[in-house]
Coordinates of C-alpha atoms (C1' of nucleotides) in Angstrom, one line a residue:
Chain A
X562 CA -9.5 -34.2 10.3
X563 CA -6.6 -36.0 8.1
X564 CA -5.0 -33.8 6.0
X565 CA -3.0 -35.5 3.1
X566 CA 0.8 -35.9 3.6
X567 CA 3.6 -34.4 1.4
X568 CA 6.9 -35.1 1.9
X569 CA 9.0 -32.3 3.8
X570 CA 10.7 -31.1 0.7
X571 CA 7.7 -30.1 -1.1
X572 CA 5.6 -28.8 1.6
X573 CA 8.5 -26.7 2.5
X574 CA 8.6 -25.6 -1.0
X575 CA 4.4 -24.6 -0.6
X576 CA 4.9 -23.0 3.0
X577 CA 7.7 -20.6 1.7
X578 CA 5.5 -19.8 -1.6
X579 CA 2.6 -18.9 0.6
X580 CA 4.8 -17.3 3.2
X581 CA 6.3 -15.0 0.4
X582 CA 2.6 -13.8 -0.6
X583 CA 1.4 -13.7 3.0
X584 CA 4.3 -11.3 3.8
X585 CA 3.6 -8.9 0.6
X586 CA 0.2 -8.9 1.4
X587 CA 0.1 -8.1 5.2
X588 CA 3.9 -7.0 5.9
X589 CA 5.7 -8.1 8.6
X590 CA 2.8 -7.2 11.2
X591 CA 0.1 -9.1 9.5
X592 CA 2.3 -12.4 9.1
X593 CA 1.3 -14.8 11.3
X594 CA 2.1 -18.8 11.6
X595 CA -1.7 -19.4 12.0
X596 CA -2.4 -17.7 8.9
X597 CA 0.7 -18.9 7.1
X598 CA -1.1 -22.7 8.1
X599 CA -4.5 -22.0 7.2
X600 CA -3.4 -20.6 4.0
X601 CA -1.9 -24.2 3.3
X602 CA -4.9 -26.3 4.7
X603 CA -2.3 -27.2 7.7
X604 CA -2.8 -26.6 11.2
X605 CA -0.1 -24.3 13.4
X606 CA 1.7 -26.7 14.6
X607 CA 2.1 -28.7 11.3
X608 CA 5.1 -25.9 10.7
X609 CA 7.5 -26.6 12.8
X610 CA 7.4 -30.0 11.0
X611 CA 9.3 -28.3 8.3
X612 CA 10.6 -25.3 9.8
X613 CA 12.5 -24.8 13.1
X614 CA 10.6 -21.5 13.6
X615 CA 8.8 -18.5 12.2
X616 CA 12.4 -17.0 11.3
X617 CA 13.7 -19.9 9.4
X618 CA 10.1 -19.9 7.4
X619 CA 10.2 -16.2 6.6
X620 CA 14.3 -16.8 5.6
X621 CA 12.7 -19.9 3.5
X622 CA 10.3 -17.0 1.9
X623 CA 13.1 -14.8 0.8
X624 CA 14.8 -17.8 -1.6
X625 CA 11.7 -17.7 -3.5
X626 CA 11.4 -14.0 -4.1
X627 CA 15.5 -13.8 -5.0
X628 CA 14.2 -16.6 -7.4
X629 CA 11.4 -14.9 -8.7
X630 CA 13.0 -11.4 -9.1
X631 CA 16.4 -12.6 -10.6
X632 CA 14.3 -14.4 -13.0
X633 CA 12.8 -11.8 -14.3
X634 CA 16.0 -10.3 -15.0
X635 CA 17.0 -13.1 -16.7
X636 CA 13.7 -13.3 -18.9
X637 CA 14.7 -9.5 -19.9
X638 CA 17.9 -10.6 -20.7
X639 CA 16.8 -13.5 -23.1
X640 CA 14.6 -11.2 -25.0
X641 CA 17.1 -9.1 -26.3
X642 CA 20.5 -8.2 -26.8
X643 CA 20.7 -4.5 -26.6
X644 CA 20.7 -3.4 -22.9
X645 CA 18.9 -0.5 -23.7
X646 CA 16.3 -3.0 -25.0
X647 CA 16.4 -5.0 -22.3
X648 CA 16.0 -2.1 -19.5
X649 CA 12.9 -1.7 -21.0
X650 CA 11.3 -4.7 -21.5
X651 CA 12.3 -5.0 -17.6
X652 CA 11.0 -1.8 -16.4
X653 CA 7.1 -3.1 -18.8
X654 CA 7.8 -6.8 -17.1
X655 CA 7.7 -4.9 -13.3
X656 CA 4.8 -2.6 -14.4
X657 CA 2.9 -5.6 -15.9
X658 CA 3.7 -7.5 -11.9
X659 CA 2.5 -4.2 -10.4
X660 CA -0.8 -3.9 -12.1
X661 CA -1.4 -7.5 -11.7
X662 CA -1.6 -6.7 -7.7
X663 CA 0.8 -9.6 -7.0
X664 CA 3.5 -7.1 -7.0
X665 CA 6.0 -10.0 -4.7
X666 CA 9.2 -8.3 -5.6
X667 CA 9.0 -5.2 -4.8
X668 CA 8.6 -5.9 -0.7
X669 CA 12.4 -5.9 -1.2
X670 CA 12.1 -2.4 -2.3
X671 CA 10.0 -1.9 1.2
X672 CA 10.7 -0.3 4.4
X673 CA 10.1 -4.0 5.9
X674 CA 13.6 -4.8 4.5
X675 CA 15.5 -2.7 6.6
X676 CA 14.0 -4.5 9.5
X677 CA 13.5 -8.1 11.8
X678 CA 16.3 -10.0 12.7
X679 CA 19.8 -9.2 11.6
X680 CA 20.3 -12.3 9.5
X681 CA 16.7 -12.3 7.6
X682 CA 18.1 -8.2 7.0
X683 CA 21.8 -9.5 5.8
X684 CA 19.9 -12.2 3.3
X685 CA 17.2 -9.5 2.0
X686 CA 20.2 -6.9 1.7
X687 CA 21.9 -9.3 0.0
X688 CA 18.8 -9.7 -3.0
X689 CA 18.5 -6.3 -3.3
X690 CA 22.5 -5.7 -3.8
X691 CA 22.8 -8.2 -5.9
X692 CA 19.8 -7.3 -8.3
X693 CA 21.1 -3.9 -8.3
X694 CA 24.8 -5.2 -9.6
X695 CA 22.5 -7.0 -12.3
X696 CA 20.9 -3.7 -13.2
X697 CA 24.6 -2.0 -13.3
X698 CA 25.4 -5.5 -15.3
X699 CA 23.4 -4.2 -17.9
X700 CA 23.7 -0.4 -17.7
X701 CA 27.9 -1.3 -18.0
X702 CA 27.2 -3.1 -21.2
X703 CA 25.5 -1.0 -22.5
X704 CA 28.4 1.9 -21.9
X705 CA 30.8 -0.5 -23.4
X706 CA 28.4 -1.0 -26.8
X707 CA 28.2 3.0 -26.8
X708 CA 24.6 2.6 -26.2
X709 CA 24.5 4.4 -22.8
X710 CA 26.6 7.8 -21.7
X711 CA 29.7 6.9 -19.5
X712 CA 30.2 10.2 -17.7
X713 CA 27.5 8.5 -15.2
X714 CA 28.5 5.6 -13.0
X715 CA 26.5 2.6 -13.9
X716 CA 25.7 2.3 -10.0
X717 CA 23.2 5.8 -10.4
X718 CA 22.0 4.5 -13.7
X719 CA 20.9 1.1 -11.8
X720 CA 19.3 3.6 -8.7
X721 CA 17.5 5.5 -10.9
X722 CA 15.9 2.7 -13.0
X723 CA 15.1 1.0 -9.4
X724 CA 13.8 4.9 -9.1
X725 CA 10.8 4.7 -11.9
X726 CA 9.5 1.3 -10.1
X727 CA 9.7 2.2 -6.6
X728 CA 7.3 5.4 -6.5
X729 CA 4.5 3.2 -9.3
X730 CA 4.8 0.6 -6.9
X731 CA 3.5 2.7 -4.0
X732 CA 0.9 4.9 -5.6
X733 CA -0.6 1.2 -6.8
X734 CA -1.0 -0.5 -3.7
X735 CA -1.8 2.6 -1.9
X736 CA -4.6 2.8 -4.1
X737 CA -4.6 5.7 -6.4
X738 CA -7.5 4.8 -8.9
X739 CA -6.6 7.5 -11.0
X740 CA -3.2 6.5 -11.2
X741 CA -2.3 6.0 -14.8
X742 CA 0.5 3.3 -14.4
X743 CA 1.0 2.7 -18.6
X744 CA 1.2 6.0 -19.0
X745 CA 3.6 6.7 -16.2
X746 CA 5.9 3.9 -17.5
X747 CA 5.9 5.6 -21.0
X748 CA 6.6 8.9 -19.8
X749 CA 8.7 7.7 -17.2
X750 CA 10.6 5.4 -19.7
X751 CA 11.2 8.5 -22.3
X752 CA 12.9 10.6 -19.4
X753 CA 14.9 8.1 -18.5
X754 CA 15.9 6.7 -22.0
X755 CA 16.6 10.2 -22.9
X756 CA 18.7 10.8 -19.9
X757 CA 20.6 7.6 -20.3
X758 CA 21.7 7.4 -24.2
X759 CA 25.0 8.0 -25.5
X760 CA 24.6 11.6 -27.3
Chain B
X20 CA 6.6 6.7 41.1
X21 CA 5.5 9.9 40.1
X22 CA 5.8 11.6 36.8
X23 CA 5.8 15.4 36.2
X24 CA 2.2 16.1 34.8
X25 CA 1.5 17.7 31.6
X26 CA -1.8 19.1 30.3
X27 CA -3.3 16.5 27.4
X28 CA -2.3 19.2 24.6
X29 CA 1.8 18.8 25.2
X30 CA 1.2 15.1 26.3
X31 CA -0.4 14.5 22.9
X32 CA 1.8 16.2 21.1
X33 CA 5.5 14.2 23.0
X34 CA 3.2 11.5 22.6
X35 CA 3.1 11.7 18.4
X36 CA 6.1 12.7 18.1
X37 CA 7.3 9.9 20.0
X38 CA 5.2 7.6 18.1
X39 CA 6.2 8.9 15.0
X40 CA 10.1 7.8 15.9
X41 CA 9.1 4.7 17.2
X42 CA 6.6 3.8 14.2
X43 CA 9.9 5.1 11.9
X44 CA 12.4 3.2 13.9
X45 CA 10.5 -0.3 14.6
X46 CA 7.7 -0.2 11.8
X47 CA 4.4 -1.3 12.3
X48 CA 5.1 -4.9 13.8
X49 CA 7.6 -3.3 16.7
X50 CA 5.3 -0.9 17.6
X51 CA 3.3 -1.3 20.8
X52 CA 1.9 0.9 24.2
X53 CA 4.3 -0.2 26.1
X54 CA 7.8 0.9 24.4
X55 CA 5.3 4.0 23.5
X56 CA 4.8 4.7 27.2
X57 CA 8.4 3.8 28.2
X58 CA 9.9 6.5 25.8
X59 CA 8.2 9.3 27.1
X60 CA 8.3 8.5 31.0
X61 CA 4.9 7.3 31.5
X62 CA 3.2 3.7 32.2
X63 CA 1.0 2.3 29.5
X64 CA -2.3 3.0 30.7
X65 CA -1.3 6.6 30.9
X66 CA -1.7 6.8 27.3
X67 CA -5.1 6.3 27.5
X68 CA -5.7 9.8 29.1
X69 CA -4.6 11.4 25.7
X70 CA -5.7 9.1 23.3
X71 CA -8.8 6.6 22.5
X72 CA -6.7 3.8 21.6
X73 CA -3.4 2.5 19.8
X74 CA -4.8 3.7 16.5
X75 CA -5.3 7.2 17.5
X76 CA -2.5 7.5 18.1
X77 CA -1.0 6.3 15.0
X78 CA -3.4 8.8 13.2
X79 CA -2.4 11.9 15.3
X80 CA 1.9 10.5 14.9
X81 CA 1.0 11.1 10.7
X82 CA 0.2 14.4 11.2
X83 CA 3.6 15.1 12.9
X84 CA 4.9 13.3 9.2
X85 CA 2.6 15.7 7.4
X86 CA 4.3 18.7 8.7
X87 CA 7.8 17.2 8.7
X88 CA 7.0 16.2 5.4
X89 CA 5.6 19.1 3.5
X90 CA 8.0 21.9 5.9
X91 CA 10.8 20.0 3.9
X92 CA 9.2 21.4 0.3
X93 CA 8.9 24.9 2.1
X94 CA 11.8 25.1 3.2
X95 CA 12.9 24.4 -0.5
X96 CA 10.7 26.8 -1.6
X97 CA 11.8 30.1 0.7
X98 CA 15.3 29.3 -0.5
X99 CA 15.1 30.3 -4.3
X100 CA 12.8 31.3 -6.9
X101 CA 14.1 28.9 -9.6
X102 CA 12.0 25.8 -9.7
X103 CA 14.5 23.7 -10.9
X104 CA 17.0 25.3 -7.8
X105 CA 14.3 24.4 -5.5
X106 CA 14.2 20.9 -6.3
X107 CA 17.5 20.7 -5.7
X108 CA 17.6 21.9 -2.8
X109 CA 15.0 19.8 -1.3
X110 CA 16.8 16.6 -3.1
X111 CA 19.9 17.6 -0.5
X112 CA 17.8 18.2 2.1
X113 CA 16.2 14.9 1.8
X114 CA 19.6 13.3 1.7
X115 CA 20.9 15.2 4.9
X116 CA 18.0 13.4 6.7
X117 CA 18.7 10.7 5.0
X118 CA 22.4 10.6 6.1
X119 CA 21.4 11.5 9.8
X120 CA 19.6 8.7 10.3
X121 CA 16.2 10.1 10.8
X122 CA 14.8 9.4 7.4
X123 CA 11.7 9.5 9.2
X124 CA 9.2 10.3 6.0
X125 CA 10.8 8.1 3.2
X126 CA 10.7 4.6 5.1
X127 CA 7.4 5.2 5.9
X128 CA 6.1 6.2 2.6
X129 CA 7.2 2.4 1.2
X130 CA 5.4 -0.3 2.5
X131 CA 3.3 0.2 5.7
X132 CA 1.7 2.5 3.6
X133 CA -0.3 -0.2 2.2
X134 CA -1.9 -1.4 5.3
X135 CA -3.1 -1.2 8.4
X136 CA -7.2 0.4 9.0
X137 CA -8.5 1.9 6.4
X138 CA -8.9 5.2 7.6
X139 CA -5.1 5.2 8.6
X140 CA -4.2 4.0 5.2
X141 CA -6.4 6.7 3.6
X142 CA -4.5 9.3 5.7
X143 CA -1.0 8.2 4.5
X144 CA -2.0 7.9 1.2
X145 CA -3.3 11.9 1.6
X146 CA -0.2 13.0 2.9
X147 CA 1.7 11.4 0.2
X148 CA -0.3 12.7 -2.6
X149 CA -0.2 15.8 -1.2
X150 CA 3.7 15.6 -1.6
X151 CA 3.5 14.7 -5.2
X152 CA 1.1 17.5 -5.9
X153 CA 3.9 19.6 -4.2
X154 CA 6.4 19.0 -6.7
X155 CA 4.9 18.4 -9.3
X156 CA 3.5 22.6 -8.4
X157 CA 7.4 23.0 -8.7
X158 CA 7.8 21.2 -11.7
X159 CA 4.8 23.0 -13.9
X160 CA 6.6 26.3 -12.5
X161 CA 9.7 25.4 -14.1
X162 CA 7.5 24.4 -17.1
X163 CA 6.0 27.5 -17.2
X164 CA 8.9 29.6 -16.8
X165 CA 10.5 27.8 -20.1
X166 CA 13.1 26.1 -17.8
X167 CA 11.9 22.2 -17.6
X168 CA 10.9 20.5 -20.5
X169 CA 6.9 20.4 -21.6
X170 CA 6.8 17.5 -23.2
X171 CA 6.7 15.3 -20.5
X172 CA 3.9 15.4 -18.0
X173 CA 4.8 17.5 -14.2
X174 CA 3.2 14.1 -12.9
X175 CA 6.1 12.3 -14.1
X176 CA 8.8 14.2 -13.1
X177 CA 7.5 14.3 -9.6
X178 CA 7.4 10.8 -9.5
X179 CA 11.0 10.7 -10.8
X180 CA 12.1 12.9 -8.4
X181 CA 10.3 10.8 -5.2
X182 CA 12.4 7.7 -7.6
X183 CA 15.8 9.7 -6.4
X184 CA 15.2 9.9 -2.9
X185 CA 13.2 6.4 -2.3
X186 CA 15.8 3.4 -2.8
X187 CA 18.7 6.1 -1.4
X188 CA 17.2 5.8 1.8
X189 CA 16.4 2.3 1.4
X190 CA 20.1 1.5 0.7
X191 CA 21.0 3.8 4.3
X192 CA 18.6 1.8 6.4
X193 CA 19.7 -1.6 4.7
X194 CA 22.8 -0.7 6.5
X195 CA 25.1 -0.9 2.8
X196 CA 27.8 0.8 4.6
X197 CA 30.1 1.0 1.2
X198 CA 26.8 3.3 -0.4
X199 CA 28.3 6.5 -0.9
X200 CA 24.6 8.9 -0.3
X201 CA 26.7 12.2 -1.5
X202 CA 28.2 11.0 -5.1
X203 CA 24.8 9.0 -5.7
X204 CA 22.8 12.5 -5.5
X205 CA 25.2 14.2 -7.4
X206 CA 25.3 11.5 -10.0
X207 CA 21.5 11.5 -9.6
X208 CA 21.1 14.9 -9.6
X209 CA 22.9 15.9 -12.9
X210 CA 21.0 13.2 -14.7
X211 CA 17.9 14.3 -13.7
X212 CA 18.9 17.9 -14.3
X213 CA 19.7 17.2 -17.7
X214 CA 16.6 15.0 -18.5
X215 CA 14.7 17.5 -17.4
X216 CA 15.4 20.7 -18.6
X217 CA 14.3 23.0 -21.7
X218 CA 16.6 22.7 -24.4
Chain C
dC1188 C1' 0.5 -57.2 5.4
dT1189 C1' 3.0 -55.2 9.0
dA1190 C1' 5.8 -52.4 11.4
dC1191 C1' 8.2 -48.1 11.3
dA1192 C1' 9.2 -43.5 10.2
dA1193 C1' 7.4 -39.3 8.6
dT1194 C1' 3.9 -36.1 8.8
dG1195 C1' -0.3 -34.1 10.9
dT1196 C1' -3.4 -32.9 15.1
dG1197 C1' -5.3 -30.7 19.2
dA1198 C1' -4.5 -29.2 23.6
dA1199 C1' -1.4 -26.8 26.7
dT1200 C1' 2.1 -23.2 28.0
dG1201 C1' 4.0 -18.9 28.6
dT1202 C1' 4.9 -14.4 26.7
dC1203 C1' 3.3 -10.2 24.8
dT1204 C1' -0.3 -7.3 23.6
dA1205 C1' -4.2 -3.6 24.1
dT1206 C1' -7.3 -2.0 27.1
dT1207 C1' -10.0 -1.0 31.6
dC1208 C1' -10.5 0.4 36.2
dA1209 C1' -10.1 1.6 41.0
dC1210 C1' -7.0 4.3 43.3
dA1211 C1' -3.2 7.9 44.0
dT1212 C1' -1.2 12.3 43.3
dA1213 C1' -0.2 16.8 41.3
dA1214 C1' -1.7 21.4 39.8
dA1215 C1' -4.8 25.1 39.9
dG1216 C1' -8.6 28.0 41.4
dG1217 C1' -11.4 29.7 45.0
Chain D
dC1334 C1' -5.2 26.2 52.6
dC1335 C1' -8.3 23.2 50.7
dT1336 C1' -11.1 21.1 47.3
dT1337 C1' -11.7 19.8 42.7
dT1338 C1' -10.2 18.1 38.5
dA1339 C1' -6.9 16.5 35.3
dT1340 C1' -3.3 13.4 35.0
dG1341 C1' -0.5 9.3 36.3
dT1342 C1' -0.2 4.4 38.5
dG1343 C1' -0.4 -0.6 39.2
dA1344 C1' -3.1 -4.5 38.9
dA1345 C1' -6.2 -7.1 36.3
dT1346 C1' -8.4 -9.1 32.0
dA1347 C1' -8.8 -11.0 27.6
dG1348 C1' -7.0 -12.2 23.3
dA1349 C1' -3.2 -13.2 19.9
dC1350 C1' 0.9 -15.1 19.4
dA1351 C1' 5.0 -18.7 18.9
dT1352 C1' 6.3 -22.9 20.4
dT1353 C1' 6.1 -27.7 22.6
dC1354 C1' 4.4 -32.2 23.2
dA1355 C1' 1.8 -36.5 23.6
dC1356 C1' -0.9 -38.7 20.5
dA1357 C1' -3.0 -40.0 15.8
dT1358 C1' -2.7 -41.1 11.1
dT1359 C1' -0.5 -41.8 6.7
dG1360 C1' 2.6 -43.7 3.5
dT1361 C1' 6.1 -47.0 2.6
dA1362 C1' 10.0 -50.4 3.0
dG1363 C1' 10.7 -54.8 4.1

DNA sequence: CTACAATGTGAATGTCTATTCACATAAAGG
DNA sequence: CCTTTATGTGAATAGACATTCACATTGTAG
């Protein structure tokens, strides 16, 4: 059985893609280097080729989802340039991940980060912090445009928007058919807009 | 080696209880029989005697939760007869088990929720349903008593609520030692308060 | 075209796991 | 006090796991 060869930098690049959606699809528990190679068409052993170990593969994994998650940040931030505005279109591009199942980001938001190996802990702590300051990026613009009430710290603003994904989230992959995720991010969107905006 | 004997009913229950804390501390991956055994005195196969298997008693540790859990809302609930007070109250509550370290229901409710058997998964999602139906009981109180807001679904506001309490705990458990848990639920608090309420 | 280095393979090792079972001991009732 | 039954023990088994290594194959540089 030949397999055909890619050169360590891209298959490390494919092992830490499918490592990323291996872990948000079985959690820490369920990740295992056999599965992480089968999903690839490798064999176990093939790995460590590429990867020192199991922890340097899943440290590999969390690049990609920083990548993915700041990104979408970034694509809210392109689309407009009132923060309000762009909270939203956020808030729609994470409901839009969620429905689609393939819901890689919000792991972070998991009870899986506040475990494994201090390092891997430190890096995933790091993500989260530093898409929160992005959050509180854009909630302090907005208090500076007089779009968005100052008598709150932009830090709670940030919580509370990471507060309308977190709970959707879960009642979606816990599998609530009648879970009405659109309309929750309306209604959920019109308390929070209202709660936000400069009176 | 002898161990004090206990008839199956106490066992079983020391035994979920201890599951419960482990399950809380070390998440689905960390958890095994032997650290199981080891915390309440016995050997691994003693387990047995109580229990069918590993997954029983995983089930029987989410009925500790349950009661944790909804006793929390109860609580809440015995301490005033303003719905809006009682949410409150339970939103400091969740924060002082937050703060102690023993944020037992809130890690769970993320991730592991998703997996693991079926019938397991079922349960959790019960018991977390169950919660939301809780408050959002609360919340069509306080909609019925003219002091929360009707135009916005009790559904929502529940989920709002579980979207104070969620990425708080997350931050503890990260370990973000700068995260001030007390100022975030005020801060919290007051903007939910206000987005909520009749005007 | 040929050798060499990079990449992939399959078997082997040792650790950890859940579970079972024959045996031991404590508690409780007669 | 003695017998029975529930509970606890230690050893054994079988499977999953991460990791290593000798060997095979591919791609490529000379």
């Amino acid at each position: 059985m030949s397999t055909q060869k890619l050169n360590t930098e891209a298959r490390r690049e494919q092992i830490a893609r499918a490592a990323l959606e291996l872990f948000t699809r079985e959690g820490l528990e369920g990740f295992s280097i056999a599965k992480l190679s089968a999903s690839v068409g490798l064999v176990p052993s093939a790995i460590y080729r590429h990867f020192k170990g199991k922890e340097e593969v899943l440290v590999a994994s969390l690049d990609v989802l920083r990548d993915k998650l700041y990104g979408l940040v970034e694509a809210a931030r392109d689309e407009s340039d009132d923060p309000v505005d762009v909270l939203e279109r956020l808030l729609r591009k994470h409901a839009r991940l969620i429905a689609s199942g393939k819901a890689a980001p919000h792991i972070l938001l998991s009870s899986d980060a506040a475990r494994g190996h201090a390092k891997r802990r430190a890096k995933l702590h790091r993500i989260f912090v530093g898409y929160m300051h992005r959050i509180e990026g854009i909630a302090a613009e907005g208090q500076a445009m007089g779009v968005i009430r100052k008598d709150v710290g932009a830090e709670t603003i940030a919580l509370l928007f990471a507060g309308m994904i977190q709970p959707a989230a879960l009642m979606m992959s816990a599998g609530e058919k009648n879970f009405d995720l659109k309309s929750h991010v309306n209604q959920s969107w019109k308390l929070f807009h209202q709660a936000i905006r400069q009176k």
